[in-house]
Coordinates of N, CA and C in Angstrom, one line a residue:
X26 N 104.5 85.2 94.1 CA 105.8 85.9 93.9 C 106.0 87.6 93.8
X27 N 106.2 88.1 94.5 CA 106.3 89.6 94.7 C 107.3 90.2 93.4
X28 N 106.9 91.0 92.2 CA 107.8 90.9 91.4 C 107.8 92.3 92.0
X29 N 109.3 93.3 91.9 CA 109.5 94.4 91.6 C 111.0 94.6 90.7
X30 N 110.5 95.8 90.2 CA 111.0 96.0 88.8 C 112.5 97.6 89.3
X31 N 113.4 97.5 88.6 CA 114.7 98.0 88.9 C 114.6 98.7 88.0
X32 N 115.0 100.9 88.1 CA 114.9 101.0 86.7 C 116.4 101.6 86.9
X33 N 117.4 100.7 85.8 CA 118.7 101.5 86.1 C 119.3 102.4 84.8
X34 N 118.5 102.3 84.3 CA 119.6 103.1 82.6 C 118.2 104.3 83.3
X35 N 118.9 105.4 82.9 CA 117.9 107.1 82.1 C 116.6 106.7 81.4
X36 N 117.2 105.6 80.1 CA 115.9 105.1 79.0 C 114.9 104.9 79.6
X37 N 115.0 104.4 80.7 CA 114.0 103.1 81.4 C 113.6 104.3 82.3
X38 N 114.1 105.3 83.4 CA 113.2 106.2 84.0 C 112.8 107.3 83.3
X39 N 113.2 107.7 81.7 CA 112.2 108.3 81.0 C 111.0 107.7 80.9
X40 N 110.7 106.3 80.9 CA 109.7 106.3 80.4 C 108.7 106.5 81.4
X41 N 109.3 106.2 82.6 CA 108.5 106.7 83.6 C 107.8 108.3 83.9
X42 N 108.8 108.5 83.7 CA 108.4 110.3 83.5 C 108.0 110.5 82.4
X43 N 106.4 110.1 81.5 CA 106.1 110.6 80.5 C 104.8 109.8 81.2
X44 N 104.6 109.1 82.7 CA 103.0 108.8 84.0 C 103.1 110.1 84.4
X45 N 102.7 111.0 84.1 CA 102.6 112.2 85.3 C 101.7 112.7 85.5
X46 N 100.8 112.3 84.9 CA 98.7 113.4 84.8 C 97.8 112.7 84.8
X47 N 97.1 113.4 85.2 CA 95.4 113.2 85.1 C 95.4 111.4 84.2
X48 N 95.4 110.8 85.0 CA 94.6 109.1 83.9 C 95.8 108.9 83.2
X49 N 97.3 109.2 83.7 CA 98.0 108.0 83.4 C 99.2 108.6 84.4
X50 N 99.2 108.1 85.7 CA 99.7 108.7 86.9 C 100.7 107.1 87.4
X51 N 102.1 107.3 87.1 CA 102.6 106.2 87.7 C 103.3 106.6 89.1
X52 N 103.4 106.0 90.9 CA 104.5 106.1 91.2 C 105.4 105.2 91.5
X53 N 106.3 105.6 92.1 CA 108.0 104.3 92.5 C 107.5 105.0 93.6
X54 N 107.7 103.1 94.3 CA 107.7 103.3 95.6 C 108.9 102.2 95.8
X55 N 109.6 101.9 96.9 CA 110.7 101.3 97.2 C 110.7 100.5 95.4
X56 N 111.7 100.9 94.7 CA 111.4 100.2 93.7 C 110.2 99.6 92.8
X57 N 109.0 100.0 93.1 CA 108.1 99.2 92.3 C 107.4 100.1 92.4
X58 N 106.4 100.1 90.4 CA 106.3 101.0 90.3 C 104.5 101.0 90.2
X59 N 103.5 101.7 90.4 CA 102.3 101.6 90.7 C 101.8 102.2 89.5
X60 N 100.5 102.1 89.1 CA 100.2 102.7 88.1 C 98.7 103.8 89.1
X61 N 98.3 104.3 89.6 CA 98.1 105.2 90.1 C 96.5 105.8 89.2
X62 N 96.9 106.0 88.0 CA 95.4 106.8 87.3 C 94.3 106.7 88.0
X63 N 93.3 105.5 87.8 CA 92.3 105.4 88.7 C 92.2 105.8 90.4
X64 N 93.4 105.6 91.0 CA 92.9 106.4 92.2 C 92.7 108.0 92.3
X65 N 93.6 108.5 91.2 CA 93.9 109.8 91.8 C 92.9 110.7 92.7
X66 N 91.4 110.2 92.0 CA 90.0 110.8 92.8 C 89.7 110.4 94.0
X67 N 90.5 109.4 94.5 CA 90.4 109.0 95.8 C 90.9 108.9 96.9
X68 N 92.4 109.5 96.9 CA 93.5 109.6 97.5 C 92.6 110.6 98.5
X69 N 92.9 110.2 99.7 CA 92.4 111.0 101.0 C 93.1 112.4 100.9
X70 N 94.4 112.8 101.0 CA 95.1 114.2 100.6 C 94.7 114.3 98.6
X71 N 94.0 113.8 98.3 CA 93.6 114.7 97.1 C 95.0 114.3 95.9
X72 N 94.4 114.3 94.7 CA 95.0 113.9 93.3 C 96.4 114.8 92.9
X73 N 96.7 115.9 93.7 CA 98.4 117.1 93.1 C 99.4 116.5 93.6
X74 N 98.5 116.1 95.3 CA 99.7 115.6 95.9 C 100.6 114.2 95.6
X75 N 100.1 113.2 94.7 CA 100.3 112.6 93.6 C 100.6 112.4 92.6
X76 N 100.2 113.2 92.0 CA 101.1 113.7 90.6 C 102.3 114.7 90.8
X77 N 102.6 115.5 92.1 CA 103.5 116.1 91.8 C 104.7 115.2 92.2
X78 N 104.0 113.8 93.1 CA 105.4 112.7 93.0 C 105.8 111.4 91.8
X79 N 104.5 111.6 91.2 CA 104.9 110.7 90.0 C 105.7 110.7 88.5
X80 N 105.9 109.9 88.0 CA 106.9 110.2 86.5 C 107.9 110.4 87.0
X81 N 108.8 110.6 87.9 CA 110.5 110.0 88.1 C 110.7 110.1 89.5
X82 N 111.8 109.4 89.0 CA 112.5 109.0 90.8 C 112.7 110.0 91.9
X83 N 111.7 109.6 93.1 CA 111.9 110.7 94.2 C 112.4 109.6 95.1
X84 N 112.2 109.4 95.1 CA 112.7 107.8 96.1 C 113.6 108.3 97.4
X85 N 114.0 109.3 97.1 CA 115.1 109.4 98.4 C 114.9 111.0 99.1
X86 N 114.1 111.6 97.8 CA 113.0 112.3 98.9 C 111.5 112.7 100.0
X87 N 111.0 111.4 98.8 CA 109.7 111.1 98.6 C 109.4 109.7 99.8
X88 N 110.2 109.2 99.5 CA 110.2 107.9 100.3 C 110.1 107.9 101.9
X89 N 110.8 108.8 102.3 CA 110.9 109.1 103.5 C 109.4 109.8 104.3
X90 N 108.9 110.5 103.9 CA 107.6 111.2 103.8 C 106.5 110.5 103.4
X91 N 107.0 109.5 101.9 CA 105.9 108.7 102.3 C 105.4 107.8 103.4
X92 N 106.9 106.9 104.0 CA 106.3 105.9 105.3 C 106.2 106.7 107.2
X93 N 106.3 108.5 106.6 CA 105.9 109.0 107.9 C 104.2 109.3 107.8
X94 N 103.7 109.4 107.1 CA 102.6 110.0 106.5 C 101.5 108.7 106.5
X95 N 102.2 107.3 105.8 CA 101.5 106.1 105.6 C 101.9 105.1 106.8
X96 N 100.8 104.5 107.2 CA 101.1 103.2 107.5 C 101.8 101.8 106.4
X97 N 102.5 101.0 107.3 CA 103.0 99.8 106.8 C 101.5 99.1 105.9
X98 N 100.0 99.2 106.9 CA 99.0 98.6 106.0 C 98.6 99.2 104.5
X99 N 99.5 100.3 103.8 CA 99.3 100.7 102.5 C 99.2 99.6 101.2
X100 N 100.7 98.8 102.2 CA 100.7 98.3 100.3 C 99.5 97.2 100.4
X101 N 99.0 96.8 101.2 CA 97.6 95.9 100.9 C 96.6 96.5 100.1
X102 N 96.4 97.9 100.5 CA 95.8 98.9 99.7 C 96.3 99.1 98.2
X103 N 97.3 99.6 98.1 CA 98.2 99.8 96.3 C 98.7 99.0 96.1
X104 N 98.5 97.4 96.6 CA 98.5 96.2 95.6 C 98.5 95.8 94.3
X105 N 97.0 96.3 94.4 CA 96.9 95.7 92.5 C 97.2 97.0 91.8
X106 N 97.7 98.0 92.3 CA 97.9 99.2 91.6 C 99.2 98.7 91.5
X107 N 100.2 97.7 91.1 CA 101.4 97.4 91.5 C 101.4 97.0 89.7
X108 N 102.3 97.2 88.9 CA 102.7 96.7 87.4 C 103.6 96.3 86.8

């Protein structure tokens, strides 16, 4: 089963906001939360871009960019980071 988290309230998004730095970096992609903290240094585009998009809801802005850069096969690679 694929779990999906939806953050409906501002307090739930505030908890995401705290995860935007080295050692504590969460991304939201298609309403799924990924803890990519351990992958920051391995990201081909560098850790800076992940941290820029981490910690808050940038779905409308970032998802179109995300899907224009990444192939659908990325889901297989990031699935272990799904929380």
